[in-house]
Coordinates of C-alpha atoms and ligand atoms in Angstrom, one line a residue:
X4 CA -22.9 -50.9 -47.7
X5 CA -22.2 -54.4 -49.2
X6 CA -23.7 -53.7 -52.5
X7 CA -21.5 -53.1 -55.6
X8 CA -22.0 -49.7 -56.8
X9 CA -20.9 -48.0 -60.3
X10 CA -18.7 -45.3 -59.0
X11 CA -19.9 -41.7 -58.3
X12 CA -18.2 -39.1 -60.4
X13 CA -14.3 -38.8 -59.3
X14 CA -13.8 -36.1 -57.1
X15 CA -11.1 -33.9 -58.5
X16 CA -7.4 -34.4 -57.4
X17 CA -7.6 -31.4 -55.0
X18 CA -10.6 -32.4 -53.1
X19 CA -9.4 -36.0 -52.8
X20 CA -6.0 -34.7 -51.5
X21 CA -7.6 -32.2 -49.1
X22 CA -9.7 -35.2 -47.8
X23 CA -7.0 -37.2 -47.4
X24 CA -5.1 -34.7 -45.2
X25 CA -8.4 -34.2 -43.0
X26 CA -9.0 -37.9 -42.8
X27 CA -5.1 -38.3 -41.5
X28 CA -5.3 -35.3 -39.0
X29 CA -8.6 -36.7 -37.5
X30 CA -7.2 -40.3 -37.5
X31 CA -4.3 -39.1 -35.5
X32 CA -6.2 -37.1 -33.2
X33 CA -8.3 -40.1 -32.4
X34 CA -5.4 -42.3 -32.0
X35 CA -4.4 -39.9 -29.1
X36 CA -7.8 -40.6 -27.4
X37 CA -7.6 -44.4 -28.0
X38 CA -10.1 -44.5 -30.7
X39 CA -9.6 -45.9 -33.9
X40 CA -10.8 -44.4 -37.0
X41 CA -10.3 -47.3 -39.3
X42 CA -13.0 -49.2 -37.1
X43 CA -15.3 -46.4 -37.1
X44 CA -15.1 -46.2 -41.2
X45 CA -15.9 -49.8 -41.5
X46 CA -19.0 -49.4 -38.9
X47 CA -20.1 -46.5 -41.2
X48 CA -19.6 -48.7 -44.2
X49 CA -21.8 -51.4 -42.6
X50 CA -24.8 -49.0 -42.2
X51 CA -27.4 -49.1 -44.5
X52 CA -31.0 -47.4 -44.5
X53 CA -34.0 -48.1 -46.8
X54 CA -35.2 -45.1 -49.0
X55 CA -39.2 -44.4 -49.2
X56 CA -40.8 -44.9 -52.3
X57 CA -43.3 -41.9 -51.5
X58 CA -40.6 -39.6 -50.8
X59 CA -39.1 -39.2 -54.3
X60 CA -41.8 -36.8 -55.6
X61 CA -42.0 -33.3 -53.8
X62 CA -44.4 -33.7 -50.7
X63 CA -46.8 -31.1 -49.6
X64 CA -49.3 -30.1 -46.8
X65 CA -53.0 -29.6 -47.0
X66 CA -52.3 -26.5 -48.1
X67 CA -50.5 -26.7 -50.9
X68 CA -47.7 -28.5 -53.1
X69 CA -45.1 -27.1 -55.2
X70 CA -43.5 -30.0 -57.4
X71 CA -40.2 -29.2 -59.2
X72 CA -39.1 -30.1 -62.4
X73 CA -37.9 -33.8 -63.5
X74 CA -39.9 -35.4 -60.6
X75 CA -40.5 -39.4 -61.2
X76 CA -43.5 -40.2 -62.8
X77 CA -43.5 -43.9 -62.5
X78 CA -42.3 -46.5 -60.0
X79 CA -39.3 -47.4 -62.5
X80 CA -38.1 -43.4 -62.5
X81 CA -38.2 -43.6 -58.6
X82 CA -35.9 -46.3 -58.6
X83 CA -33.4 -44.5 -60.9
X84 CA -33.4 -41.8 -58.3
X85 CA -33.1 -44.2 -55.4
X86 CA -30.1 -45.8 -57.6
X87 CA -28.7 -42.3 -57.8
X88 CA -29.0 -41.6 -53.8
X89 CA -27.4 -45.3 -53.4
X90 CA -24.5 -44.4 -55.7
X91 CA -23.6 -41.3 -54.1
X92 CA -23.9 -42.4 -50.4
X93 CA -23.1 -46.2 -50.6
X94 CA -25.6 -46.5 -47.8
X95 CA -29.2 -46.8 -49.4
X96 CA -29.5 -50.2 -51.1
X97 CA -32.8 -50.6 -50.8
X98 CA -36.4 -49.1 -51.4
X99 CA -39.5 -49.3 -49.1
X100 CA -42.8 -49.3 -51.3
X101 CA -46.1 -47.7 -49.9
X102 CA -49.2 -49.6 -51.6
X103 CA -51.4 -48.5 -53.3
X104 CA -49.4 -45.7 -53.9
X105 CA -46.6 -47.8 -55.4
X106 CA -48.5 -50.8 -56.4
X107 CA -46.2 -52.4 -59.3
X108 CA -48.0 -53.6 -62.4
X109 CA -45.4 -56.4 -62.7
X110 CA -43.4 -57.0 -59.6
X111 CA -41.0 -59.8 -61.1
X112 CA -40.2 -57.0 -63.6
X113 CA -39.7 -54.2 -61.2
X114 CA -37.6 -56.7 -59.2
X115 CA -35.5 -57.5 -62.1
X116 CA -34.9 -53.6 -62.8
X117 CA -34.1 -52.9 -59.0
X118 CA -31.6 -56.0 -59.2
X119 CA -29.7 -54.1 -62.4
X120 CA -29.7 -50.8 -60.7
X121 CA -28.0 -52.6 -57.4
X122 CA -31.2 -52.2 -55.5
X123 CA -33.4 -54.6 -53.5
X124 CA -36.7 -54.0 -51.3
X125 CA -37.2 -53.4 -47.9
X126 CA -40.6 -53.7 -45.8
X127 CA -43.3 -52.9 -47.7
X128 CA -46.3 -50.3 -46.2
X129 CA -50.1 -50.7 -46.0
X130 CA -52.5 -47.7 -46.7
X131 CA -55.6 -48.1 -45.0
X132 CA -55.8 -44.2 -44.3
X133 CA -57.2 -43.1 -47.4
X134 CA -59.9 -44.4 -49.6
X135 CA -58.9 -45.5 -53.1
X136 CA -60.6 -44.7 -56.2
X137 CA -63.4 -47.8 -56.4
X138 CA -63.1 -49.2 -53.0
X139 CA -66.4 -50.9 -51.8
X140 CA -66.1 -49.3 -48.3
X141 CA -64.9 -46.0 -46.6
X142 CA -62.2 -46.0 -44.0
X143 CA -63.6 -42.8 -42.7
X144 CA -64.2 -44.1 -39.2
X145 CA -61.3 -46.5 -39.3
X146 CA -59.9 -49.8 -40.8
X147 CA -58.6 -52.6 -38.6
X148 CA -60.8 -50.9 -35.6
X149 CA -64.1 -50.2 -37.6
X150 CA -67.1 -51.2 -35.9
X151 CA -68.1 -53.1 -39.2
X152 CA -66.6 -56.4 -40.0
X153 CA -66.8 -56.2 -43.7
X154 CA -64.8 -52.8 -43.4
X155 CA -62.3 -54.7 -41.3
X156 CA -62.2 -57.6 -43.9
X157 CA -61.4 -55.3 -46.7
X158 CA -58.4 -53.7 -44.5
X159 CA -57.1 -57.1 -43.9
X160 CA -57.5 -58.4 -47.6
X161 CA -55.4 -55.2 -48.7
X162 CA -52.8 -56.3 -46.1
X163 CA -52.5 -59.6 -47.6
X164 CA -52.0 -58.1 -51.3
X165 CA -49.5 -56.1 -49.7
X166 CA -47.6 -59.0 -48.4
X167 CA -48.1 -61.1 -51.6
X168 CA -46.5 -58.1 -53.7
X169 CA -43.7 -57.9 -50.9
X170 CA -43.2 -61.5 -51.3
X171 CA -42.6 -61.3 -55.2
X172 CA -40.0 -58.4 -54.6
X173 CA -38.2 -60.2 -52.1
X174 CA -39.3 -57.9 -49.2
X175 CA -39.2 -59.7 -45.7
X176 CA -41.4 -57.5 -43.4
X177 CA -44.6 -55.4 -43.5
X178 CA -44.9 -51.9 -41.5
X179 CA -48.5 -51.1 -40.2
X180 CA -49.0 -47.7 -39.5
X181 CA -52.9 -47.2 -38.7
X182 CA -54.6 -43.9 -38.8
X183 CA -57.2 -45.6 -36.9
X184 CA -58.7 -43.4 -34.1
X185 CA -61.3 -40.7 -33.2
X186 CA -61.9 -36.9 -33.3
X187 CA -64.5 -36.7 -30.4
X188 CA -65.0 -38.4 -26.9
X189 CA -67.7 -40.9 -27.3
X190 CA -66.7 -41.6 -31.1
X191 CA -65.3 -45.0 -30.6
X192 CA -65.1 -47.7 -27.8
X193 CA -61.6 -47.1 -26.5
X194 CA -61.2 -50.8 -25.6
X195 CA -63.1 -52.4 -28.3
X196 CA -61.1 -50.4 -31.2
X197 CA -57.7 -51.7 -29.9
X198 CA -59.2 -55.3 -29.5
X199 CA -60.0 -55.4 -33.3
X200 CA -56.9 -53.8 -34.3
X201 CA -55.1 -56.7 -32.4
X202 CA -57.4 -59.5 -34.2
X203 CA -56.8 -58.0 -37.7
X204 CA -53.3 -57.8 -37.3
X205 CA -53.1 -61.4 -36.0
X206 CA -54.6 -62.6 -39.2
X207 CA -52.1 -60.7 -40.9
X208 CA -49.5 -62.1 -39.0
X209 CA -50.5 -65.4 -39.5
X210 CA -50.7 -65.3 -43.2
X211 CA -47.1 -63.6 -43.5
X212 CA -44.3 -66.2 -44.7
X213 CA -42.6 -67.8 -41.7
X214 CA -39.6 -65.8 -42.4
X215 CA -41.4 -62.4 -42.3
X216 CA -41.7 -59.6 -39.8
X217 CA -44.4 -57.4 -38.8
X218 CA -43.8 -53.9 -37.4
X219 CA -46.5 -52.0 -35.5
X220 CA -45.8 -48.5 -35.8
X221 CA -47.3 -45.9 -33.4
X222 CA -48.0 -42.3 -33.6
X223 CA -49.8 -40.1 -30.9
X224 CA -52.2 -37.9 -33.2
X225 CA -53.0 -37.0 -36.6
X226 CA -55.3 -37.6 -38.4
X227 CA -57.1 -38.5 -35.3
X228 CA -57.2 -35.7 -33.0
X229 CA -58.9 -37.0 -29.8
X230 CA -57.8 -40.6 -29.5
X231 CA -55.6 -43.1 -31.7
X232 CA -55.7 -46.7 -31.4
X233 CA -52.0 -47.3 -31.6
X234 CA -51.1 -44.0 -30.1
X235 CA -48.0 -44.9 -28.0
X236 CA -45.0 -47.4 -27.8
X237 CA -46.7 -49.3 -24.9
X238 CA -49.8 -49.8 -27.4
X239 CA -47.4 -51.0 -30.1
X240 CA -45.5 -53.4 -27.6
X241 CA -48.6 -54.9 -26.3
X242 CA -49.6 -55.5 -29.8
X243 CA -46.3 -57.1 -30.8
X244 CA -46.0 -59.0 -27.8
X245 CA -49.7 -60.5 -28.3
X246 CA -48.9 -61.5 -31.8
X247 CA -45.6 -63.1 -31.3
X248 CA -41.7 -63.3 -31.9
X249 CA -42.0 -62.0 -35.7
X250 CA -44.0 -59.2 -34.6
X251 CA -41.9 -55.9 -33.5
X252 CA -42.4 -52.4 -32.9
X253 CA -41.3 -49.5 -35.2
X254 CA -40.2 -46.0 -33.8
X255 CA -40.5 -43.2 -36.2
X256 CA -38.6 -40.2 -34.9
X257 CA -41.7 -38.0 -35.5
X258 CA -44.3 -39.8 -33.7
X259 CA -43.9 -38.6 -30.2
X260 CA -45.4 -35.8 -28.0
X261 CA -43.1 -33.0 -27.3
X262 CA -40.3 -33.6 -25.0
X263 CA -40.5 -37.3 -25.3
X264 CA -37.0 -39.1 -24.5
X265 CA -36.9 -41.1 -27.6
X266 CA -33.8 -42.7 -27.0
X267 CA -35.1 -44.2 -23.7
X268 CA -37.8 -45.9 -25.6
X269 CA -35.2 -47.1 -28.2
X270 CA -33.5 -48.6 -25.1
X271 CA -36.7 -49.9 -23.6
X272 CA -37.8 -51.8 -26.9
X273 CA -34.5 -53.0 -27.9
X274 CA -33.8 -54.7 -24.2
X275 CA -37.1 -56.7 -25.0
X276 CA -36.1 -57.8 -28.4
X277 CA -38.9 -55.8 -29.8
X278 CA -37.2 -52.7 -31.8
X279 CA -37.8 -54.0 -35.2
X280 CA -38.1 -51.0 -37.5
X281 CA -37.0 -47.3 -37.4
X282 CA -38.3 -44.2 -39.3
X283 CA -35.7 -41.5 -39.6
X284 CA -36.5 -37.8 -39.9
X285 CA -36.7 -34.9 -37.7
X286 CA -39.2 -32.3 -36.5
X287 CA -39.9 -29.2 -34.5
X288 CA -43.4 -29.6 -33.3
X289 CA -45.2 -33.0 -34.5
X290 CA -44.9 -35.4 -37.4
X291 CA -42.9 -32.6 -39.5
X292 CA -41.2 -35.3 -41.4
X293 CA -38.2 -32.9 -42.0
X294 CA -34.5 -34.0 -42.8
X295 CA -32.7 -36.4 -40.2
X296 CA -30.5 -34.2 -38.0
X297 CA -31.7 -30.9 -39.3
X298 CA -33.1 -29.7 -36.0
X299 CA -32.0 -31.8 -33.2
X300 CA -28.7 -33.4 -34.3
X301 CA -27.9 -34.1 -30.6
X302 CA -31.0 -36.0 -30.0
X303 CA -30.4 -38.2 -33.2
X304 CA -26.9 -38.8 -31.9
X305 CA -28.4 -40.0 -28.7
X306 CA -30.7 -42.3 -30.3
X307 CA -27.7 -43.8 -32.4
X308 CA -25.8 -44.1 -29.2
X309 CA -28.5 -46.4 -28.1
X310 CA -28.7 -48.2 -31.2
X311 CA -24.9 -48.7 -31.2
X312 CA -25.0 -50.1 -27.8
X313 CA -27.9 -52.7 -28.8
X314 CA -25.8 -53.8 -31.6
X315 CA -22.7 -54.3 -29.5
X316 CA -24.6 -56.1 -27.0
X317 CA -26.5 -58.2 -29.8
X318 CA -22.9 -59.0 -31.3
X319 CA -22.2 -60.7 -27.9
X320 CA -25.3 -63.0 -28.2
X321 CA -26.9 -60.8 -25.2
X322 CA -29.7 -59.2 -27.1
X323 CA -31.5 -61.9 -29.4
X324 CA -33.9 -60.1 -31.8
X325 CA -32.1 -57.1 -32.2
X326 CA -31.9 -56.7 -36.2
X327 CA -33.6 -53.4 -36.8
X328 CA -34.6 -52.4 -40.4
X329 CA -33.6 -48.6 -40.6
X330 CA -35.8 -46.6 -43.1
X331 CA -36.1 -43.0 -44.1
X332 CA -39.8 -41.6 -43.7
X333 CA -39.5 -37.6 -44.8
X334 CA -41.7 -35.6 -47.0
X335 CA -39.6 -33.3 -49.3
X336 CA -41.7 -30.0 -49.4
X337 CA -39.4 -27.5 -50.5
X338 CA -36.0 -29.0 -51.1
X339 CA -35.3 -31.3 -54.2
X340 CA -36.1 -34.7 -53.0
X341 CA -32.9 -36.3 -54.2
X342 CA -30.9 -33.7 -52.4
X343 CA -32.8 -33.8 -49.4
X344 CA -32.3 -37.7 -49.1
X345 CA -28.5 -37.3 -50.0
X346 CA -28.4 -34.9 -47.1
X347 CA -30.4 -37.4 -44.9
X348 CA -28.1 -40.4 -45.5
X349 CA -25.3 -38.2 -45.0
X350 CA -26.5 -36.9 -41.5
X351 CA -27.3 -40.6 -40.5
X352 CA -23.9 -41.9 -41.5
X353 CA -22.5 -39.0 -39.7
X354 CA -24.6 -39.6 -36.4
X355 CA -23.6 -43.3 -37.0
X356 CA -20.0 -42.3 -36.8
X357 CA -20.1 -40.5 -33.7
X358 CA -22.0 -42.9 -31.9
X359 CA -19.4 -45.5 -32.6
X360 CA -16.9 -42.8 -31.8
X361 CA -18.1 -42.9 -28.0
X362 CA -15.4 -44.8 -25.6
X363 CA -17.8 -47.3 -24.4
X364 CA -15.7 -48.8 -21.7
X365 CA -15.1 -45.5 -20.2
X366 CA -18.6 -44.7 -20.2
X367 CA -19.6 -47.7 -18.5
X368 CA -16.7 -47.3 -15.9
X369 CA -18.2 -43.5 -15.2
X370 CA -21.5 -44.8 -14.7
X371 CA -20.6 -47.8 -12.4
X372 CA -18.8 -44.8 -10.4
X373 CA -21.3 -42.4 -10.5
X374 CA -19.3 -40.0 -12.1
X375 CA -22.0 -37.7 -13.8
X376 CA -19.6 -35.3 -15.4
X377 CA -17.1 -37.6 -17.0
X378 CA -20.0 -39.9 -18.2
X379 CA -21.8 -36.8 -19.9
X380 CA -18.4 -36.0 -21.4
X381 CA -18.0 -39.2 -22.9
X382 CA -20.7 -38.7 -24.9
X383 CA -20.1 -35.1 -25.7
X384 CA -16.6 -35.8 -26.5
X385 CA -17.9 -38.2 -29.5
X386 CA -20.5 -35.6 -30.5
X387 CA -18.4 -32.8 -30.8
X388 CA -15.9 -34.6 -33.0
X389 CA -16.0 -33.4 -36.5
X390 CA -16.4 -36.8 -37.8
X391 CA -17.0 -35.7 -41.4
X392 CA -13.6 -36.8 -42.8
X393 CA -14.7 -40.5 -41.6
X394 CA -18.0 -40.5 -43.2
X395 CA -16.3 -39.2 -46.6
X396 CA -13.8 -42.0 -46.4
X397 CA -16.3 -44.6 -45.8
X398 CA -18.1 -43.5 -48.8
X399 CA -14.8 -43.0 -50.8
X400 CA -13.9 -46.6 -50.1
X401 CA -17.6 -47.7 -51.2
X402 CA -17.1 -45.8 -54.5
X403 CA -19.5 -43.2 -53.6
X404 CA -18.9 -39.7 -53.5
X405 CA -16.8 -37.3 -50.7
X406 CA -19.7 -35.1 -50.7
X407 CA -22.9 -36.2 -52.3
X408 CA -24.7 -33.0 -52.6
X409 CA -22.0 -31.6 -54.3
X410 CA -21.4 -34.6 -56.7
X411 CA -25.1 -34.5 -57.3
X412 CA -25.2 -30.8 -58.5
X413 CA -22.0 -31.2 -60.4
X414 CA -23.7 -34.2 -62.3
X415 CA -26.6 -32.4 -63.8
X416 CA -28.6 -35.4 -63.0
X417 CA -32.0 -33.0 -62.1
X418 CA -31.7 -30.8 -65.2
X419 CA -31.1 -33.9 -67.5
X420 CA -34.2 -35.7 -65.9
X421 CA -36.3 -32.5 -66.4
X422 CA -35.6 -32.8 -70.1
X423 CA -36.3 -36.5 -70.1
X424 CA -39.3 -36.8 -67.9
X425 CA -41.8 -34.7 -69.6
X426 CA -45.6 -35.3 -70.3
X427 CA -46.9 -38.8 -69.8
X428 CA -49.1 -40.3 -67.2
X429 CA -48.1 -39.7 -63.7
X430 CA -48.6 -43.0 -62.4
X431 CA -47.1 -43.0 -58.8
X432 CA -48.2 -41.0 -55.6
X433 CA -47.0 -40.3 -52.3
X434 CA -47.2 -37.8 -49.5
Ligands
RM4_9 C1 -47.5 -41.9 -41.3 C2 -46.3 -42.9 -40.7 C3 -46.0 -43.9 -41.8 C4 -46.1 -43.4 -43.1 C5 -47.2 -42.5 -43.5 C6 -46.9 -41.9 -45.0 O1 -47.4 -40.7 -40.4 O2 -45.1 -42.1 -40.4 O3 -45.2 -44.6 -41.4 O4 -46.0 -44.4 -43.9 O5 -47.2 -41.3 -42.6
MN10 MN1 -43.4 -43.4 -40.3
MN11 MN1 -45.2 -40.3 -39.7

């Protein structure tokens, strides 16, 4: 939360007084446990997450889409919405663009506009999972893994374009999620497809600016239902390792088969300096792209716990390469997208606060002594703490809102946009 914000609407005196009492009471309780509310407030203030450009319009499924009034029609309008999310949460100062869904006509002008709104740009995302109008060759049977070298070339050229756009926006990373895979046994060579992906990624990696990072994002299935080329963190790690130091893996919380222990993957990748990016969301069954923390809040906390442990070790110089880019990747199908993003940032701030509330020294001691019950209790003690006053305090100090959703509703923002955003050409796309 380092960016200067224009303040959110001031809470009324009663709300502020209630908050003050809640925060003091919590700080006193934590003090008795030897934990400092002040320290955790500062940790939450430092937590930043990027907003996905593709999530400001109402999302949908292949069955339907139910857009609401006042949705952004242009990338500039998406930036306005992003600035609103940042203003109310204090924790979302960057936008991650998906190209060509959001391919700026004039990147320099867009960058200026973003700066004037207090925003910057995070990793840029490529899209070779759809054919675009006028595109010479089809990705129906893959992009980087396609048997036809001309299709692979087209896909590489697209990535080079995405890097160029990112450069002019001040981004410093590209996220590559490939839909490449097959629906039927025999359709694709399992080995050759992986080698081709690796070779194409190498071209992109070599062409990136020296201070950029490339994130490979895995996903077990969908849209390919038999075999996906980059289907698990092992494949993703192999790719990142074969490319070099500036290639790292991206973990999307929705990209795991049921019951996978995601925090274990986080620990493994962080431990070898290969955790580069993170896509937050939540899910019940698959890549559901629901609001982070809405279905499995304890799972989200356990993931944050590993991230915090890694951050602590990185601060001691023990984990070189640990500097993950946190991003949201959700599809807001039935909620107002801005409200959904406000809820999401709030949930991430809360999970972050709880993870910093863990008594790490005590936990390490219990682990060494083999005290299973006390070790588990050390985590539960933090998770079960109502840390909402800490999160509200962090936002208050950043000039953001105590309660972002309530402040958003009180502001009348959506109704105002519904009046302004009428007609015109819808230039932007998304999920
Ligand atoms: C994929 C993956 C990517 C995202 C696309 C829209 O499932 O999560 O990160 O960019 O969806
Ligand atoms: Mn993702
Ligand atoms: Mn996904």
